Each structure stands twice: as structure tokens, then as C-alpha cells.
XYZ file of C-alpha atoms in Angstrom:
723
model
C 9.022 4.722 28.749
C 10.550 5.796 25.431
C 12.992 8.705 25.562
C 14.559 9.985 22.332
C 16.234 13.394 22.289
C 16.127 16.115 19.641
C 19.692 15.448 18.452
C 18.785 11.894 17.441
C 15.793 13.174 15.469
C 18.053 15.607 13.582
C 20.843 13.063 12.992
C 18.420 10.603 11.413
C 16.679 13.292 9.272
C 13.367 12.603 11.002
C 12.126 16.199 10.401
C 12.418 15.567 6.625
C 9.965 12.674 6.930
C 7.609 14.860 8.997
C 7.733 17.629 6.388
C 6.699 15.137 3.683
C 3.800 13.840 5.786
C 2.781 17.420 6.639
C 2.627 18.306 2.941
C 0.171 15.420 2.385
C -2.259 16.659 5.087
C -5.392 18.493 3.902
C -5.908 20.851 6.836
C -3.750 23.515 8.484
C -4.100 21.925 11.924
C -3.235 18.512 10.462
C -0.108 19.961 8.833
C 0.972 21.467 12.146
C 0.261 18.256 14.067
C 2.317 16.258 11.531
C 5.340 18.495 12.122
C 5.021 17.910 15.881
C 5.041 14.085 15.712
C 7.376 12.521 18.288
C 7.964 8.920 19.444
C 5.158 7.512 21.600
C 5.822 7.189 25.318
C 3.506 4.223 25.919
C 3.421 0.964 23.952
C -0.373 0.551 23.981
C -0.864 4.036 22.476
C 1.770 3.261 19.840
C 0.105 -0.018 18.857
C -3.287 1.694 18.536
C -1.753 4.351 16.265
C -0.004 1.764 14.074
C -3.173 -0.298 13.695
C -5.186 2.826 12.775
C -2.744 3.618 9.960
C -2.793 -0.010 8.769
C -6.604 0.100 8.661
C -6.646 3.396 6.762
C -4.045 2.024 4.326
C -6.239 -1.031 3.703
C -9.099 1.292 2.674
C -7.116 2.155 -0.490
C -7.518 -1.449 -1.685
C -11.065 -2.352 -0.533
C -14.447 -1.009 -1.629
C -15.150 0.758 1.674
C -13.436 4.106 1.085
C -13.360 6.295 4.208
C -15.517 9.458 3.793
C -14.000 12.911 3.344
C -12.740 14.459 6.591
C -11.564 17.899 5.428
C -12.689 20.972 7.381
C -12.131 24.708 7.811
C -10.170 25.583 10.941
C -12.354 27.011 13.751
C -9.668 28.168 16.195
C -11.058 31.729 15.977
C -14.580 30.486 16.790
C -13.339 28.374 19.707
C -11.502 31.377 21.148
C -14.627 33.587 20.977
C -16.942 30.909 22.379
C -14.698 30.786 25.446
C -15.325 34.511 26.099
C -18.606 35.285 27.882
C -21.055 37.711 26.179
C -19.130 37.532 22.881
C -20.921 36.412 19.735
C -19.890 34.799 16.457
C -20.467 36.034 12.923
C -22.958 34.146 10.803
C -20.236 32.447 8.658
C -18.686 30.907 11.765
C -21.839 28.968 12.560
C -21.846 27.386 9.119
C -18.237 26.223 9.655
C -19.157 24.725 13.049
C -22.187 22.946 11.549
C -20.058 21.553 8.699
C -17.494 20.176 11.163
C -20.276 18.588 13.222
C -21.786 17.014 10.079
C -18.385 15.635 8.945
C -17.770 14.106 12.375
C -21.250 12.540 12.455
C -20.685 10.926 9.036
C -17.365 9.433 10.205
C -18.780 8.224 13.537
C -21.642 6.396 11.811
C -19.300 5.034 9.115
C -16.724 3.581 11.550
C -19.525 2.103 13.661
C -21.069 0.457 10.581
C -17.738 -0.964 9.350
C -16.288 -1.862 12.754
C -15.206 -5.251 11.340
C -12.941 -3.467 8.834
C -11.782 -0.564 11.040
C -11.942 -1.623 14.731
C -9.076 0.639 15.858
C -10.369 3.688 13.962
C -13.782 3.049 15.504
C -12.091 2.780 18.911
C -10.848 6.347 18.353
C -14.241 7.474 17.011
C -16.319 6.266 19.984
C -14.366 8.675 22.214
C -16.359 11.472 20.508
C -20.067 12.104 21.199
C -22.542 11.864 18.329
C -25.183 14.633 18.241
C -27.359 16.415 15.695
C -28.255 19.251 18.084
C -25.535 21.604 16.862
C -26.501 21.138 13.210
C -30.229 21.585 14.008
C -29.596 24.828 15.961
C -27.545 26.329 13.139
C -29.931 25.159 10.392
C -32.856 26.885 12.163
C -31.084 30.237 11.784
C -28.516 30.036 8.965
C -29.139 28.856 5.397
C -26.729 26.754 3.308
C -25.189 29.914 1.828
C -24.204 31.237 5.259
C -26.947 33.902 5.447
C -29.469 34.523 8.258
C -32.848 33.081 7.295
C -35.858 35.434 7.039
C -37.803 33.304 9.522
C -34.980 33.227 12.098
C -37.319 35.402 14.209
C -40.768 36.985 13.829
C -39.321 40.514 14.089
C -36.717 39.837 11.411
C -39.392 38.469 9.073
C -41.534 41.638 9.494
C -38.536 43.958 9.085
C -37.463 42.293 5.836
C -41.018 42.366 4.464
C -41.187 46.122 5.154
C -37.751 46.559 3.579
C -38.919 44.870 0.389
C -41.985 47.148 0.292
C -39.897 50.292 0.786
C -37.354 49.170 -1.825
C -40.235 48.904 -4.283
C -41.311 52.455 -3.440
C -37.715 53.700 -3.812
C -37.458 52.214 -7.297
C -40.924 53.457 -8.267
C -40.324 57.054 -7.125
C -36.892 57.126 -8.756
C -38.339 55.893 -12.043
C -41.014 58.584 -12.034
C -38.469 61.341 -11.285
C -36.114 60.109 -14.002
C -38.939 60.085 -16.575
C -40.025 63.593 -15.561
C -36.613 65.249 -15.630
C -35.486 63.391 -18.723
C -38.491 64.723 -20.648
C -37.439 68.240 -19.592
C -33.914 67.612 -20.941
C -32.217 68.040 -17.555
C -30.389 64.693 -17.560
C -27.127 63.643 -19.159
C -27.049 60.782 -21.660
C -26.169 58.242 -18.938
C -29.346 59.351 -17.063
C -28.460 57.610 -13.748
C -25.604 56.333 -11.601
C -24.734 55.047 -8.094
C -23.068 57.164 -5.385
C -22.453 55.874 -1.846
C -24.399 52.747 -2.873
C -27.455 54.897 -3.600
C -29.250 55.378 -6.926
C -28.928 58.986 -8.250
C -29.873 61.036 -11.323
C -27.078 62.238 -13.640
C -28.213 65.916 -13.929
C -26.468 68.430 -16.199
C -24.737 70.997 -13.966
C -26.684 73.953 -15.447
C -30.024 72.410 -14.316
C -29.022 71.199 -10.873
C -31.060 73.888 -9.083
C -34.196 72.904 -10.974
C -34.147 69.301 -9.711
C -35.528 68.803 -6.201
C -33.406 66.510 -4.125
C -30.060 65.997 -2.366
C -26.756 66.460 -4.241
C -24.483 63.531 -3.349
C -21.535 64.362 -5.672
C -20.423 65.430 -9.127
C -18.299 64.188 -12.024
C -14.553 64.930 -12.229
C -15.134 67.657 -14.843
C -18.031 69.127 -12.870
C -20.357 68.893 -15.855
C -22.695 66.412 -14.102
C -24.314 66.670 -10.671
C -25.473 63.453 -8.994
C -28.824 64.123 -7.258
C -31.068 61.796 -5.318
C -34.690 62.845 -6.027
C -36.647 64.259 -3.064
C -39.340 61.568 -3.080
C -36.726 58.822 -3.328
C -34.723 60.448 -0.518
C -37.606 60.124 1.925
C -38.039 56.418 1.118
C -34.234 55.881 1.303
C -34.214 57.300 4.825
C -37.011 54.945 5.783
C -35.062 52.030 4.210
C -31.931 53.035 6.145
C -33.903 52.924 9.388
C -35.200 49.463 8.516
C -31.668 48.247 7.626
C -30.487 49.463 11.031
C -33.333 47.583 12.711
C -32.418 44.469 10.655
C -28.796 44.706 11.750
C -29.832 45.043 15.401
C -32.173 42.058 15.125
C -29.457 39.926 13.432
C -27.038 40.836 16.234
C -29.647 39.784 18.800
C -30.190 36.482 16.939
C -26.441 35.796 16.668
C -25.964 36.458 20.390
C -28.804 34.086 21.187
C -27.414 31.392 18.863
C -23.897 31.847 20.292
C -25.185 31.393 23.841
C -27.094 28.287 22.696
C -23.985 26.778 21.079
C -21.582 27.798 23.883
C -22.340 24.761 26.143
C -21.077 22.544 23.288
C -17.630 24.235 23.290
C -15.775 21.198 24.710
C -17.426 18.902 22.161
C -16.628 21.294 19.280
C -12.958 21.293 20.374
C -13.069 17.467 20.365
C -14.585 17.526 16.876
C -11.730 19.595 15.451
C -9.171 17.479 17.292
C -10.764 14.252 15.985
C -10.864 15.436 12.363
C -7.280 16.704 12.491
C -6.159 13.356 13.980
C -7.870 11.515 11.104
C -6.158 13.927 8.700
C -2.724 12.999 10.128
C -3.597 9.267 10.093
C -4.640 9.580 6.438
C -1.395 11.422 5.589
C 0.683 8.707 7.314
C -1.223 6.046 5.352
C -0.657 7.880 2.056
C 3.052 8.229 2.896
C 3.206 4.496 3.705
C 1.576 3.820 0.336
C 4.302 5.847 -1.408
C 7.185 4.048 0.297
C 5.505 0.569 0.357
C 5.367 0.734 4.139
C 3.979 -2.120 6.270
C 3.606 -2.932 9.953
C 6.297 -5.484 10.908
C 5.816 -7.860 13.800
C 6.559 -6.149 17.138
C 7.747 -8.619 19.774
C 8.828 -8.573 23.407
C 11.860 -10.655 22.432
C 14.990 -8.551 21.960
C 15.412 -8.958 18.228
C 15.618 -6.455 15.404
C 15.304 -8.052 11.974
C 14.782 -5.690 9.048
C 14.663 -7.675 5.808
C 14.916 -5.782 2.494
C 14.767 -2.438 4.309
C 14.756 0.812 2.306
C 15.799 4.263 3.484
C 12.474 6.103 2.849
C 13.963 9.520 1.987
C 16.534 7.996 -0.366
C 13.861 5.718 -1.883
C 11.534 8.620 -2.754
C 14.389 10.778 -4.113
C 15.687 7.930 -6.290
C 12.162 7.102 -7.432
C 11.688 10.686 -8.587
C 14.940 10.591 -10.593
C 14.345 7.008 -11.886
C 17.312 5.558 -9.989
C 17.591 2.211 -8.196
C 17.529 2.046 -4.396
C 19.275 -0.984 -2.901
C 17.577 -2.608 0.111
C 19.530 -3.817 3.143
C 18.935 -6.739 5.501
C 20.143 -6.247 9.086
C 19.630 -8.405 12.163
C 20.391 -7.712 15.826
C 19.481 -10.062 18.666
C 20.693 -11.140 22.104
C 23.318 -13.393 20.460
C 24.448 -10.681 18.057
C 23.974 -7.287 19.697
C 26.576 -5.119 17.980
C 27.566 -4.855 14.307
C 30.793 -3.142 13.214
C 30.528 -2.104 9.545
C 33.764 -1.384 7.705
C 34.811 -0.823 4.105
C 35.726 2.037 1.770
C 33.985 5.392 1.751
C 30.976 5.985 -0.532
C 30.019 2.317 -0.188
C 26.799 2.889 1.745
C 27.932 2.316 5.365
C 26.306 5.471 6.712
C 23.094 4.907 4.736
C 22.806 1.369 6.182
C 23.279 2.738 9.691
C 20.783 5.579 9.128
C 18.254 3.202 7.557
C 18.042 1.107 10.732
C 17.851 4.164 12.995
C 15.276 6.069 10.937
C 13.001 3.059 10.401
C 13.037 2.200 14.118
C 12.355 5.846 14.965
C 9.490 6.057 12.446
C 7.939 2.857 13.771
C 8.087 4.094 17.384
C 6.476 7.355 16.192
C 3.499 5.511 14.746
C 4.461 5.129 11.081
C 4.584 2.126 8.773
C 8.028 1.346 7.355
C 9.379 -0.015 4.018
C 10.560 -3.511 4.985
C 9.712 -7.111 4.008
C 6.568 -8.526 5.639
C 8.628 -11.095 7.555
C 10.564 -8.369 9.380
C 10.208 -7.913 13.121
C 11.572 -5.708 15.905
C 11.103 -4.710 19.534
C 10.782 -1.273 21.120
C 13.866 0.502 22.473
C 13.709 2.869 25.450
C 16.403 5.064 23.893
C 18.008 5.609 20.516
C 21.404 7.340 20.742
C 23.205 8.668 17.662
C 26.554 10.194 16.757
C 26.431 10.806 13.004
C 28.188 13.368 10.815
C 30.534 16.261 11.548
C 29.426 17.560 14.937
C 31.848 20.455 15.300
C 30.300 23.004 17.669
C 31.244 26.589 16.831
C 28.948 28.020 19.529
C 30.685 26.086 22.306
C 34.159 26.372 20.725
C 34.457 22.574 20.573
C 36.380 20.618 17.950
C 34.811 17.591 16.309
C 36.696 15.220 18.588
C 35.874 17.188 21.754
C 32.222 17.207 20.777
C 32.272 13.461 20.121
C 33.917 12.795 23.498
C 31.189 14.846 25.145
C 28.641 12.802 23.231
C 30.291 9.521 24.294
C 30.073 10.674 27.901
C 26.316 11.152 27.402
C 26.126 7.654 25.868
C 27.874 6.160 28.897
C 25.324 7.799 31.239
C 22.250 6.651 29.300
C 23.292 3.353 27.708
C 21.551 0.170 28.937
C 20.168 -3.134 27.639
C 17.178 -1.379 26.015
C 19.270 1.140 24.090
C 20.035 1.270 20.376
C 23.200 3.259 19.634
C 24.323 4.311 16.149
C 27.811 5.770 15.683
C 29.263 6.817 12.326
C 33.069 6.820 11.826
C 33.671 5.651 15.396
C 36.949 6.905 16.911
C 37.840 9.492 14.238
C 38.910 13.050 14.992
C 42.116 12.303 16.891
C 45.382 10.392 16.606
C 44.481 7.036 14.975
C 46.258 4.911 17.581
C 45.136 6.881 20.647
C 41.622 7.604 19.343
C 41.257 3.978 18.256
C 42.280 2.733 21.695
C 39.718 4.996 23.425
C 37.026 3.949 20.944
C 37.856 0.315 21.737
C 37.249 0.951 25.450
C 33.923 2.687 24.700
C 32.839 -0.263 22.538
C 33.730 -2.724 25.282
C 31.677 -0.665 27.776
C 28.611 -0.584 25.486
C 29.038 -4.324 24.972
C 29.151 -5.129 28.695
C 25.991 -3.068 29.263
C 24.243 -5.363 26.732
C 23.238 -2.452 24.506
C 22.329 -2.969 20.859
C 24.199 -0.951 18.267
C 25.684 -0.413 14.837
C 28.927 1.464 14.219
C 30.945 2.257 11.112
C 34.732 2.503 11.267
C 38.021 2.202 9.416
C 39.987 1.217 12.547
C 41.514 -2.251 12.425
C 41.539 -2.668 16.231
C 37.730 -2.232 16.322
C 37.315 -4.824 13.559
C 39.489 -7.237 15.543
C 37.565 -6.527 18.769
C 34.232 -7.240 17.044
C 35.689 -10.547 15.866
C 36.773 -11.463 19.412
C 33.577 -10.521 21.319
C 31.074 -13.434 21.336
C 27.961 -11.293 20.856
C 29.371 -8.817 18.331
C 30.172 -9.274 14.669
C 31.814 -7.572 11.692
C 30.078 -6.583 8.487
C 31.135 -4.937 5.258
C 29.667 -3.247 2.235
C 30.301 -5.374 -0.847
C 32.424 -4.004 -3.710
C 32.886 -5.336 -7.211
C 36.288 -7.067 -7.191
C 37.154 -5.894 -10.708
C 35.843 -2.329 -10.950
C 35.921 -1.535 -7.206
C 32.472 0.000 -7.708
C 30.190 -0.258 -4.652
C 27.400 -2.869 -4.776
C 25.485 -1.161 -1.916
C 24.838 -4.483 -0.204
C 25.636 -5.239 3.414
C 27.330 -8.590 4.092
C 27.363 -9.792 7.710
C 30.078 -11.886 9.302
C 33.292 -10.401 7.872
C 35.207 -7.136 8.175
C 35.667 -4.981 5.095
C 38.838 -3.590 3.640
C 39.074 0.157 3.136
C 40.623 -0.565 -0.295
C 42.758 2.508 0.365
C 45.523 1.833 -2.167
C 43.209 0.139 -4.703
C 40.818 3.093 -4.738
C 43.755 5.527 -4.946
C 45.122 3.636 -7.977
C 41.679 3.606 -9.593
C 41.477 7.379 -9.195
C 44.724 7.933 -11.085
C 47.283 8.243 -8.297
C 50.687 7.165 -9.753
C 51.728 3.613 -8.879
C 55.148 4.793 -7.665
C 53.614 7.123 -5.081
C 51.320 4.351 -3.844
C 54.327 2.025 -3.350
C 56.174 4.729 -1.433
C 53.112 5.143 0.790
C 53.018 1.388 1.445
C 56.637 1.509 2.639
C 55.780 4.245 5.144
C 53.493 1.986 7.166
C 54.035 -1.288 8.964
C 54.150 -4.398 6.803
C 51.710 -6.176 9.113
C 48.980 -3.595 8.552
C 49.390 -3.830 4.777
C 49.201 -7.610 4.922
C 46.193 -7.448 7.244
C 44.298 -5.041 4.965
C 45.316 -7.046 1.887
C 43.996 -10.239 3.489
C 40.699 -8.566 4.310
C 40.475 -7.205 0.752
C 41.093 -10.687 -0.677
C 38.483 -12.210 1.604
C 36.021 -9.483 0.658
C 36.564 -10.170 -3.051
C 35.926 -13.860 -2.443
C 32.815 -12.938 -0.480
C 31.557 -10.860 -3.419
C 32.119 -13.805 -5.796
C 30.293 -16.143 -3.441
C 27.443 -13.650 -3.161
C 27.026 -13.564 -6.945
C 27.250 -17.361 -7.195
C 24.720 -17.754 -4.393
C 22.335 -15.390 -6.149
C 22.670 -17.345 -9.418
C 22.048 -20.648 -7.626
C 18.973 -19.226 -5.904
C 17.560 -18.095 -9.250
C 18.218 -21.526 -10.784
C 16.652 -23.244 -7.765
C 13.548 -21.070 -8.108
C 13.256 -21.951 -11.817
C 13.688 -25.676 -11.052
C 10.932 -25.531 -8.430
C 8.594 -23.836 -10.878
C 9.304 -26.489 -13.533
C 8.752 -29.233 -10.954
C 5.366 -27.758 -9.985
C 4.365 -27.591 -13.671
C 5.364 -31.253 -14.232
C 3.369 -32.329 -11.161
C 0.294 -30.499 -12.480
C 0.639 -32.133 -15.918
C 1.117 -35.556 -14.300
C -2.080 -35.159 -12.248
C -4.054 -34.135 -15.355
C -2.742 -37.135 -17.351
C -3.673 -39.524 -14.514
C -7.179 -38.066 -14.386
C -7.598 -38.457 -18.159
C -6.314 -42.039 -18.068
C -8.786 -42.881 -15.309
C -11.591 -41.302 -17.333
C -10.479 -43.250 -20.418
C -10.484 -46.498 -18.442
C -14.043 -45.788 -17.258
C -15.102 -45.047 -20.828
C -13.417 -48.221 -22.098
C -15.183 -50.366 -19.484
C -18.495 -48.738 -20.380
C -17.969 -49.373 -24.105
C -17.028 -53.012 -23.455
C -20.269 -53.435 -21.557
C -22.278 -51.904 -24.424
C -20.522 -54.159 -26.963
C -21.280 -57.223 -24.797
C -24.997 -56.328 -24.591
C -25.062 -55.600 -28.331
C -23.574 -59.040 -29.056
C -26.252 -60.701 -26.943
C -29.036 -58.819 -28.771
C -27.465 -59.743 -32.098
C -27.536 -63.436 -31.033
C -31.206 -63.081 -30.035
C -32.020 -61.495 -33.391
C -30.329 -64.395 -35.218
C -32.190 -66.943 -33.126
C -35.532 -65.199 -33.756
C -34.710 -65.046 -37.487
C -34.495 -68.856 -37.525
C -37.303 -69.782 -35.060
C -39.763 -66.846 -35.381
C -40.647 -67.541 -31.685
C -41.695 -64.132 -30.266
C -42.463 -65.431 -26.792
C -38.982 -66.881 -26.378
C -37.437 -63.657 -27.847
C -39.309 -61.421 -25.389
C -38.448 -63.698 -22.452
C -34.749 -63.712 -23.308
C -34.766 -59.923 -23.916
C -36.477 -59.214 -20.579
C -34.001 -61.513 -18.838
C -31.105 -59.433 -20.229
C -32.813 -56.172 -19.129
C -33.522 -57.478 -15.607
C -29.903 -58.565 -15.167
C -28.648 -55.109 -16.254
C -31.197 -53.180 -14.170
C -30.167 -55.104 -11.057
C -26.704 -53.578 -11.451
C -27.984 -49.984 -11.740
C -28.593 -47.331 -9.084
C -31.596 -45.068 -9.593
C -30.516 -41.653 -10.917
C -32.430 -38.556 -12.040
C -32.790 -37.385 -15.627
C -30.709 -34.337 -14.763
C -27.851 -36.546 -13.515
C -28.157 -38.701 -16.644
C -27.809 -35.641 -18.876
C -24.874 -34.395 -16.809
C -23.237 -37.823 -17.071
C -23.755 -37.887 -20.848
C -22.261 -34.412 -21.216
C -19.316 -35.386 -19.035
C -18.729 -38.536 -21.111
C -18.816 -36.494 -24.297
C -16.172 -34.163 -22.898
C -14.049 -37.112 -21.777
C -14.402 -38.800 -25.206
C -13.334 -35.582 -26.909
C -10.318 -35.135 -24.601
C -9.351 -38.795 -24.909
C -9.668 -38.669 -28.708
C -7.309 -35.705 -28.860
C -4.893 -37.404 -26.442
C -5.053 -40.685 -28.400
C -4.264 -38.867 -31.632
C -1.293 -37.169 -29.940
C -0.059 -40.516 -28.579
C -0.497 -42.190 -31.986
C 1.423 -39.419 -33.712
C 4.180 -39.647 -31.100
C 4.376 -43.448 -31.448
C 4.453 -43.254 -35.215
C 7.250 -40.709 -35.065
C 9.111 -42.854 -32.550
C 8.604 -45.924 -34.721
C 9.821 -44.108 -37.816
C 12.957 -43.046 -35.942
C 13.463 -46.620 -34.764
C 13.041 -47.899 -38.326
C 15.722 -45.470 -39.503
C 18.161 -47.075 -37.106
C 17.268 -50.773 -37.568
C 14.582 -52.037 -39.904
C 13.162 -55.354 -38.665
C 11.269 -57.597 -41.116
C 7.541 -57.532 -40.384
C 6.173 -61.023 -39.501
C 3.508 -62.553 -41.746
C 0.261 -62.905 -39.787
C -1.783 -66.118 -40.067
C -5.148 -67.354 -38.864
C -4.856 -68.396 -35.192
C -2.080 -65.886 -34.335
C -2.614 -63.761 -31.219
C -2.286 -60.049 -32.125
C -2.979 -56.520 -30.922
C -3.143 -53.058 -32.481
C 0.036 -50.930 -32.340
C -1.728 -48.248 -30.261
C -3.842 -50.612 -28.138
C -3.548 -53.047 -25.215
C -6.353 -55.572 -25.942
C -5.089 -58.931 -27.339
C -7.234 -61.040 -29.715
C -7.021 -64.067 -32.053
C -7.230 -63.861 -35.873
C -10.292 -65.818 -37.045
C -10.141 -64.945 -40.756
C -7.917 -62.976 -43.238
C -9.411 -61.443 -46.389
C -7.787 -58.837 -48.696
C -5.268 -57.332 -46.194
C -7.933 -57.258 -43.468
C -8.279 -59.574 -40.518
C -11.247 -60.512 -38.346
C -9.903 -60.405 -34.775
C -11.813 -62.190 -32.005
C -11.470 -60.464 -28.589
C -13.636 -62.922 -26.725
C -16.750 -60.818 -26.091
C -16.718 -59.208 -29.554
C -14.978 -59.346 -32.962
C -13.488 -56.514 -34.994
C -12.340 -56.178 -38.620
C -9.057 -54.222 -38.862
C -6.261 -53.679 -41.374
C -3.265 -56.047 -41.158
C -0.951 -53.011 -41.269
C -2.008 -51.788 -37.805
C -1.615 -55.192 -36.135
C 1.436 -56.514 -34.374
C 2.191 -60.135 -33.517
C 1.968 -61.088 -29.855
C 2.110 -64.895 -30.132
C 2.102 -67.262 -33.123
C -0.474 -70.014 -33.423
C 0.504 -73.087 -31.416
C 0.788 -76.219 -33.525
């Protein structure tokens, strides 16, 4: 059971988050529900809510956008449906039908995409799907919110008669206007409307000569507005029909209201469902703004927020283009309490509030701005003492109020409590208040509560260092400028930099020295030692960051080199395959050349064909049957390999030539004179052959299975001819 009081919500500025979410909602009920969000009491309900928001957030990135779920509030209609014999106006039915249609669309959508939105569909299947409400309303009300002519037989007849009478009204009025206008009785405007009735604009001097009813006159009295007698009779008939129409519409609306009334509970569920989806959507949009995610929630007592941002500060800084510094904080059973110390304006309170607010948001069903590897567990209570809590109403000083608050902590604190105390122990005599604060901290520690406190008191820093499952932490400061770095460093207490900050702010050096003499030498030395250690910590932090960056770069370079190495190996293997294939082709070509020479001398076709077929049979015995398509693919692949190898060979040749030129610049060795019988190879090759003949700076090199004519300049001596 989670129990978090109103004071904690205020201390952690939770209402500010709710106001932002409320402003994102589309409906009035959604806005109100957002302002009333509180931490969930049950874990299973909380997990469902968190998963629903995660699913809705995922819809922003996939192609399955959730349909519109806006609606007009129907609280007024629900109230009237609950009253027997009451009836709704025609516009209300259109609103109810629209809500029913919106719900039906969502129910079908979540059912269809249950694989994407299982938890949203779990919420949707709690609501009944029906088209009855829409059908009932559509039978009576059109899309413009008007009663249809065929809503009843009587209404259809009444409206037909009304149209007939309206025609007679217009006809009789037109005849009267033509008659009296020809007699010169009418003003230039000829006609007007009075009391929503069409009248003649008669000159005052002729008003007695026009038969009809005077309905008014102009401001000057020069014009009398008269409804002609014939028109008056038809107008009365039309008024009677309008009354009958109104009575019939009332009867129809009462009937429709009584037909819809049994669906009252379902209609209430519809509005509740749509407003819930509205709040879920607003939470998802807020999470999108703050880069919120769902961290791992475990049963193990461990809170680990990596790269956590204070959401309110993050959005404010984002709006003003300022940087927000993330914090990493860890609490577990081996490290339950953190005591943060250091100078003011360094970010201690923000770090403390960040942990509290993010935990509170998570337990209220919101995604939070932390690294994806973060995790936490659920606390039964979150207790806070943050800011100046002076109570004017109860005539309590700050310290009295804080003591009262500590008494409340002592009553409620247990091993499932997270307590957050800012400026612990302040408000009284430093020695006496510090001693009492030390006792409180020991009590919280023995109850195995989890907590974070900020303080300037040295005795609390020392206590945190002595307790096995507590630790110190400090906010890092630049050792040269004493500017805050807004980064929390665990494991070491922080100096308040009291005298250093005073000197930086222009306080005379002489006054600072006098102040140092007023206090005990041990305290000065203790604070100075902490300050020195903190400066060293800051240096180490910077060095560590630099080393991490260099390590990351080295890893990236290593991955690139591995990729290049794999590609080179693949190309070398392909080249070897190509080389073996070419050697085979050269060997076969040599055999055919021998056959051609033999045939040239003997002219024996039978022997030629026999030898040729023998060669083909030998080669075919080595082959595996392949399709034409595979042959073409193989040829294309070989072409690509040849092209790649050619480019690579040219690169290697150029590199070798450049290397050789550099080597020649250092030591020029005399080139050996090649002779017939010497074993040689090409500078850029591996195959070794014997020189059979040398003619005009070219040599015929015998490689065993074939011969090749190459320039002497590209050959290098492997072994001289043996005598």
C-alpha cells in the first residue's frame, strides 16, 4: 500500500508537473482528471497504467496512429438522464451519439492491433461495444443536430402543411404589396420584418386605407408596419402548425430520452473511458517532451537512476536554450543513505528533488527522463523536509516546524520508506542542532530506511563515513574558478568552500583571515582537507572523462580496422580462386595449341578429334552440373572480382613502387644482369619461372605449364643458373 501525503507532493513540485500534463489534455474532464493524479495504491494497477502510456508513446513512432478520442462533455446530459420524466434537447443526442461512435472506433482499433497495444486493449474491453445508441439517435436526429422530418408520421404531415401555408403567406403578401404599391401607399423600402413577421412599410398618412394589423412604426412615425389581412389569416394558421410541431418534437424527444435512458451506465463509462485515454495521451506527450521512458521496476531494494533529469528544470532550460546537467544516483541495501555536502548553489537540492520527483512521478503512472538501464523499486512512503517551512498560522519557527516534521518521520519511517531532507539540522545552534540531527540520522539508519540528505554539518559527514551502509557525496566544483559543475560525485564529502567562495565574491583577505582565527584550527584543517580532496576528485573526473572518450575512439578505430581486414581477406580469397581458374584455362589452352601443332604436321583428323575429346572428357569429369542462370551469375561475379582485384593490384603496385623508390633513395643496390637459365619472378608477383630466351630487353619466362614474354625491367632475380 503506497501512502504519500500532500506535503510531499508540494515539496517536490508535483502539482507543477500535473498542471503541464493538464494543459496537454484535449477535454475539460481530462484536464480535471490530470490535476487529480495521485500515486497508485496497488502495484498491478500502476504497472497497467505505465504500460498503457508506453504503448501510446510508441504510437508516435509506428505507422499505427491511435484514432482521435476528443469529445464534448456530457455531464449535463448524464444528470438529466438520471432524472425520471425529464427529456434532453436535440443537440444533446448528437453529442451522445458522437461519443458512442468515438468509443466504438477505439474499441475496434485496439482489438485489431492487440499485438501493438495489449494493455490499452485490456482497458478497452472493459467497455461494451454497441451500435444501438447511434442507430436510435440517427433515426431521429440528422447530422446537423436537427429533428428529421420522418421522425414520426405526425411530424411529417405537420411540416408538409407548414410548407404549404408558408407558400400561401408569401403569395398573399406579394399580391398585397403589388396592390398597395401601385396605389402609392408604400414607402420606398416597401417591406420589412417586425416580430419575425413580414410586414408592409406603409406611409403613415395611408395607414387607414390598408387592411391588416399594425405591428409597429418607425422611430419618426412616418412609416407604419402593417401585416396584410390575407397574410394575417395564413400567419395565424402557420403559428398553430408551429405550435403543433413543437409539441410533436417534445413528444419525440421524450420518447427518445426514455429509449436512451437504460444506456445511462454505459454512457457514463464511455465518457470515463475517453477521458482516461485523453489523460494517457497527455502523459505520453509529456513523456515525449522530457524523453521519458519506463525503467525496470524490481522487487529488489535498489534505486538506480542513471543520467536522470529534473523534468521541470529540463523543460524550463530547454525553452531558454540552456543546458541541463543529468545526475546519476544509486541506493541499495548496501548503500541506503547518501549525505550530500558542498557549497550553496552547487545543485544539492536539485539532485535531491530530482530523485524524489522522478520516483513520485513513476509511482503516479508517468514515464521519467532517465537512461534506459535505470531501475528502481516501489516505496510505501516518501517523506520530505525541503525548503523554509516556517509556519505563521501555527506560530512555529523554522526549527520548531522541522522538529515536528522529524517526529512525524520517526513515526512513519521503515525499511520501505524514502526520506529526503534538505539542509538537515539547520535552524538552531550548530553544535546542538547538529548533535540532534546526528541522532535522527542514526535512527533512520537503524530502521533500514532509504534516504538522501543535504547538509553543511561536519559531524553528519563524519557519521556517514563511519556507518557501513551510508556514504558521503558532493557536488563537483571547478578547482580554479570555484564555479559549480552540477555533477554529483559519490563516495566523498564536499567542502563548503566557505572562505574560498567569500574571497571570490570580493570579501577582503584580511577579514577572511580574522574569521579563520575565530574558529577552531581543527575545523579549518578538516574543511581544507576536504576541499583539497574535492579538487583532486574534480581533476580525476575530468581525466576519467578524457580517457573514456579516447577509449571510445580507439574502439571505433579497431572496429574499422577489423572490417577492412575482413574485406581484404575476402578479396584475396577471390583473387586466389580467379588465379587458379586462369591457370587451368592456360593449361587447357597449351594442350590445344600442342594438338593444333601436331595436326599441322600430320593432318590426321581422326587422331586430332580423339585427343580433343579425351581432353573434354577429362575436364567434364571434374565438373558439377549447373544451370545457365548459375553460370551467368558466376560469370558476373567473376567480372566483379576481376574488376576489384585489378583496382587492388594497381593500388598495391603503386604502393610497392613508391616504397621501392623510397628504398632506392636510401641505398641504391646495383641491379643484377639476368641470363638464360636464371630463376626469376615479377616484382609484383609470386610465381617463379626460368628464363628460356632473352631478346631486345624482353625475356621468355617458362613457368612450367605455360610461358610468358615480359620486360626485363619488371623481373627480379630469385636464383642464378647453376653451373
